[in-house]
PDB file of C-alpha atoms in Angstrom:
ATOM      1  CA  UNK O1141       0.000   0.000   0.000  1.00 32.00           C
ATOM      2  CA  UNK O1142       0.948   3.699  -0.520  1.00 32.00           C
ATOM      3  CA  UNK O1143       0.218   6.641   0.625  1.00 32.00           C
ATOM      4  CA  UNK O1144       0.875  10.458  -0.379  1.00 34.00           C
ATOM      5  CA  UNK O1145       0.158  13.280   2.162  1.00 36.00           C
ATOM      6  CA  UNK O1146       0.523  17.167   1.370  1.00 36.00           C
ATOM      7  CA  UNK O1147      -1.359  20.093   2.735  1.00 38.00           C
ATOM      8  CA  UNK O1148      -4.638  19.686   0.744  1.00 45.00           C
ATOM      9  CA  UNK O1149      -3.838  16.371  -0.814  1.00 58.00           C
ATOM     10  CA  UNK O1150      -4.241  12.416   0.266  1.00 86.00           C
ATOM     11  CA  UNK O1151      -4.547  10.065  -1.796  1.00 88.00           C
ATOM     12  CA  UNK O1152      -3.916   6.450  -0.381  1.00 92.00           C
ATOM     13  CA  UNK O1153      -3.856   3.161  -3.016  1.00 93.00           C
ATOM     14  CA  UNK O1154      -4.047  -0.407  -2.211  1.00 95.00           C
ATOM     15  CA  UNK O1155      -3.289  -2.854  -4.192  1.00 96.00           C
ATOM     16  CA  UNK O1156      -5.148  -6.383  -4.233  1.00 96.00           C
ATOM     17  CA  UNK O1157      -4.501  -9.212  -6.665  1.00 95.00           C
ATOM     18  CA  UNK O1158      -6.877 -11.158  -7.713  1.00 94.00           C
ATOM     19  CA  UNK O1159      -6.630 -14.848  -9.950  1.00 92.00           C
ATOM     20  CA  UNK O1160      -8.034 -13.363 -12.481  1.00 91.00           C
ATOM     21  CA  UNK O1161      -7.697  -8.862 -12.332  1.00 94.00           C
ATOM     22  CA  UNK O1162      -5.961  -6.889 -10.702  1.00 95.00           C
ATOM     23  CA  UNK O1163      -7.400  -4.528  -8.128  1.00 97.00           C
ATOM     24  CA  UNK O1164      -6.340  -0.847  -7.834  1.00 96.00           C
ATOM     25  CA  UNK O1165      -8.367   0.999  -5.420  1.00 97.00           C
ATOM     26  CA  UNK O1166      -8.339   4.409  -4.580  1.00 96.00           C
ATOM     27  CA  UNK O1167      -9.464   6.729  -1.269  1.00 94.00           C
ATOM     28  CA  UNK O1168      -9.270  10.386  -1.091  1.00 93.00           C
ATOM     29  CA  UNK O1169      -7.948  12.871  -3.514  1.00 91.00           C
ATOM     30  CA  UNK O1170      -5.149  12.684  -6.322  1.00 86.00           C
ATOM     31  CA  UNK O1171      -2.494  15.365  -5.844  1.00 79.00           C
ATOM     32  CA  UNK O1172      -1.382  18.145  -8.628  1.00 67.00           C
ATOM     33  CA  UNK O1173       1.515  16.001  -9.416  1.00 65.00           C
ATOM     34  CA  UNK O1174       1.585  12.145  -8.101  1.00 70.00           C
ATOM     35  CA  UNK O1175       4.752   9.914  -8.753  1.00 84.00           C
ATOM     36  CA  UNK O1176       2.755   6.899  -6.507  1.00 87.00           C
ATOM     37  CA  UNK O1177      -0.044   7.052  -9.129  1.00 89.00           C
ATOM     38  CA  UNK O1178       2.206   6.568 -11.873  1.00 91.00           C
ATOM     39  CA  UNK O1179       4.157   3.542 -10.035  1.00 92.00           C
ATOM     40  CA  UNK O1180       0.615   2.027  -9.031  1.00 94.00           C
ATOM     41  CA  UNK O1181      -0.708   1.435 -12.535  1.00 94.00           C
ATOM     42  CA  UNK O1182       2.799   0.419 -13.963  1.00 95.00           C
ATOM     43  CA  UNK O1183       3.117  -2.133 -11.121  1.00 94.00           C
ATOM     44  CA  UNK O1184      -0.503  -3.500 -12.103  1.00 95.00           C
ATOM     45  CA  UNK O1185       0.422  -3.154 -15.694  1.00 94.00           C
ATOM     46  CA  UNK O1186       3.400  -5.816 -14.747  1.00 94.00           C
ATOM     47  CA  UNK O1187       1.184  -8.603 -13.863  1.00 93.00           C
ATOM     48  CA  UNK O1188      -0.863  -8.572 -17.152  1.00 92.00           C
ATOM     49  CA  UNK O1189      -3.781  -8.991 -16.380  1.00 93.00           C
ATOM     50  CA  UNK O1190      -7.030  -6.841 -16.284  1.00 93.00           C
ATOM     51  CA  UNK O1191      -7.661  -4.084 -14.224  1.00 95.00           C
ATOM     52  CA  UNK O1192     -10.467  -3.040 -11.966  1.00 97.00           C
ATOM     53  CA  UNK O1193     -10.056   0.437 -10.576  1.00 97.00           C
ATOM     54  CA  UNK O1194     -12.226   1.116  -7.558  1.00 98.00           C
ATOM     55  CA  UNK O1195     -12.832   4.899  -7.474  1.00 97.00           C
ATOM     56  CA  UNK O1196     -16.252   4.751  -4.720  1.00 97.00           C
ATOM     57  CA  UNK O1197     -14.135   6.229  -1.986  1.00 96.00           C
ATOM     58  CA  UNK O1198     -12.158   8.888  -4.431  1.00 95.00           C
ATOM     59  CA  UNK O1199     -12.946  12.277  -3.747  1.00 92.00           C
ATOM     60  CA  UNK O1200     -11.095  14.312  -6.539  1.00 92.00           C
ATOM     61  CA  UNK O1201      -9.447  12.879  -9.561  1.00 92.00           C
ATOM     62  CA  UNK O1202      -7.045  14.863 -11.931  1.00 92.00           C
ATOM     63  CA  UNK O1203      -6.356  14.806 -15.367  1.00 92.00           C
ATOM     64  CA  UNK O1204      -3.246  12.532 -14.245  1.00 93.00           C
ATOM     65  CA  UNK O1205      -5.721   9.961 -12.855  1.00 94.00           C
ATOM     66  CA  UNK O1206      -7.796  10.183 -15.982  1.00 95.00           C
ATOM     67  CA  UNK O1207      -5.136   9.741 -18.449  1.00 94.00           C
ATOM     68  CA  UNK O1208      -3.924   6.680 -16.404  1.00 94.00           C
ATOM     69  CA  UNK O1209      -7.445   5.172 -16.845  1.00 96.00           C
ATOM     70  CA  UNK O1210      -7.643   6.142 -20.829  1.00 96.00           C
ATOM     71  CA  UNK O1211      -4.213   4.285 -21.084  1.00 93.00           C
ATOM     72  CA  UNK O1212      -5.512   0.807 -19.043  1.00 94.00           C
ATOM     73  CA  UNK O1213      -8.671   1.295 -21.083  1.00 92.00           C
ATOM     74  CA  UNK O1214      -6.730  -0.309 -23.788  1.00 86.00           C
ATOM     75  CA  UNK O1215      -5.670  -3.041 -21.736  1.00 83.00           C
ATOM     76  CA  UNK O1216      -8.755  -3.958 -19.919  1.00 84.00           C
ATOM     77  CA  UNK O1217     -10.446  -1.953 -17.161  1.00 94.00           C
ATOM     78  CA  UNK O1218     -13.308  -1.801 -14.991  1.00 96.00           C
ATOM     79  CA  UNK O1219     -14.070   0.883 -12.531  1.00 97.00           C
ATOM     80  CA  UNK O1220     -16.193   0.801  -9.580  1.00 97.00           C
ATOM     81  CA  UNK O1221     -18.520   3.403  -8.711  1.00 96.00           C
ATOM     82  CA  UNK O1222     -20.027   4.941  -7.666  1.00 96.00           C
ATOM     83  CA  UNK O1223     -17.794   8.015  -8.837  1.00 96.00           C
ATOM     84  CA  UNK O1224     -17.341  11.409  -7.474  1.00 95.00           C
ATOM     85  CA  UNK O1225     -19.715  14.152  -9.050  1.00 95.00           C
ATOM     86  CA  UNK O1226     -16.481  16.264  -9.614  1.00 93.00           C
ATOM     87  CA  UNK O1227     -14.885  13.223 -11.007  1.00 95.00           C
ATOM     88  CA  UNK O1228     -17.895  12.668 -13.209  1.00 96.00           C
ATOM     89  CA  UNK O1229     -17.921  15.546 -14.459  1.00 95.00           C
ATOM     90  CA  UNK O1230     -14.437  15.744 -15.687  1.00 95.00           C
ATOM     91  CA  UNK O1231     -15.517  12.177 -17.360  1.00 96.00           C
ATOM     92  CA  UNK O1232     -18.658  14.387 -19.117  1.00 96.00           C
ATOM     93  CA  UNK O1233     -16.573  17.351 -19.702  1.00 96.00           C
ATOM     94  CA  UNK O1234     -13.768  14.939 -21.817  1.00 96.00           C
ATOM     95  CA  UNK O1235     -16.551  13.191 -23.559  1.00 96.00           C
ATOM     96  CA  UNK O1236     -14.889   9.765 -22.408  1.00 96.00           C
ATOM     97  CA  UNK O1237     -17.806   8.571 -19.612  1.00 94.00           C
ATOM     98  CA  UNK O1238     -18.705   5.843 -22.170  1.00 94.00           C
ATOM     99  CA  UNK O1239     -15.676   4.018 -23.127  1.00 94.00           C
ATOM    100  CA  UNK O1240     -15.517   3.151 -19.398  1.00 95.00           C
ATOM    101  CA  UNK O1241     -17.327  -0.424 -17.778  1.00 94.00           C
ATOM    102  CA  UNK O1242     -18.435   1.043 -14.338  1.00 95.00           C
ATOM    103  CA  UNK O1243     -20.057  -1.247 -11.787  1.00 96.00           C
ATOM    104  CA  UNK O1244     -21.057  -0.837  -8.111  1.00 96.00           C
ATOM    105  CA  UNK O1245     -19.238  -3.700  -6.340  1.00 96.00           C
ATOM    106  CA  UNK O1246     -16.022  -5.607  -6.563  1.00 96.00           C
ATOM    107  CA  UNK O1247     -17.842  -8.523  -6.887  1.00 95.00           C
ATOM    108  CA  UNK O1248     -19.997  -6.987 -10.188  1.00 95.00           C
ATOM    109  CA  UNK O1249     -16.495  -5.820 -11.403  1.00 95.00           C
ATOM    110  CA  UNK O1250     -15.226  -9.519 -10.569  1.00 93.00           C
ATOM    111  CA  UNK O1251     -18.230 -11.144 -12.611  1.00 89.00           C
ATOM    112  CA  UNK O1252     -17.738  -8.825 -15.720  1.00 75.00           C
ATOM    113  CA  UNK O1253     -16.790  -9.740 -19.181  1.00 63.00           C
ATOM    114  CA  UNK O1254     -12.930  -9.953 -18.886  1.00 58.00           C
ATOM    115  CA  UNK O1255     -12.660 -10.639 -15.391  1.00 51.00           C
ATOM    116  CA  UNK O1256     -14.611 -14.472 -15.078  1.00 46.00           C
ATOM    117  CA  UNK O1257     -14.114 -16.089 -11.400  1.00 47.00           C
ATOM    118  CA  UNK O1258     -12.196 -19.026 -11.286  1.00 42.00           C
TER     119      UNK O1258
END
């Protein structure tokens, strides 16, 4: 697990792996500039395998966090929701809300296409 602190800025990511995805999941808010978000979705990238980004307890996500998800888009990825009306409406505002798969549990994100339980 990491965690970033700064004077109006915490953003803390756990990682979880899974059989079959790999689990990202994010609480509070990116920072301006965030090295540990970078390292968190190369080290998920490593393992190959797709990713499920839970965003329900994210407060504020930047334009670093969204490029990060564009880029796993490609790969595989699922977000769970629900997501942050600020964060939402950078999704709106970029015109990208639909190429995201957003469900309401881990276990929904577990059960989609992409992601079967073994």
């Amino acid at each position: 697990m990491h965690r970033r602190d700064s004077d109006h800025y915490s953003l803390r990511i756990q990682h979880t792996l899974y059989p079959t995805a790999y689990l990202l999941r994010l609480t509070g808010d990116t920072p301006p500039t965030g090295h540990e978000l970078a390292a968190a979705f190369h080290h998920a990238a490593e393992w190959a395998l797709p990713l499920i980004v839970d965003l329900s307890a994210l407060g504020f996500g930047n334009e670093e966090l969204l490029r990060h998800l564009l880029h796993a888009h490609r790969a595989g990825l699922t977000l769970i929701g629900p997501i942050s009306d600020s964060f939402q409406r950078r999704l709106d505002t970029t015109g990208v809300t639909d190429l995201f798969t957003i469900r309401p549990t881990l276990d929904a994100a577990l059960d989609s296409p992409g992601h079967p339980r073994r």
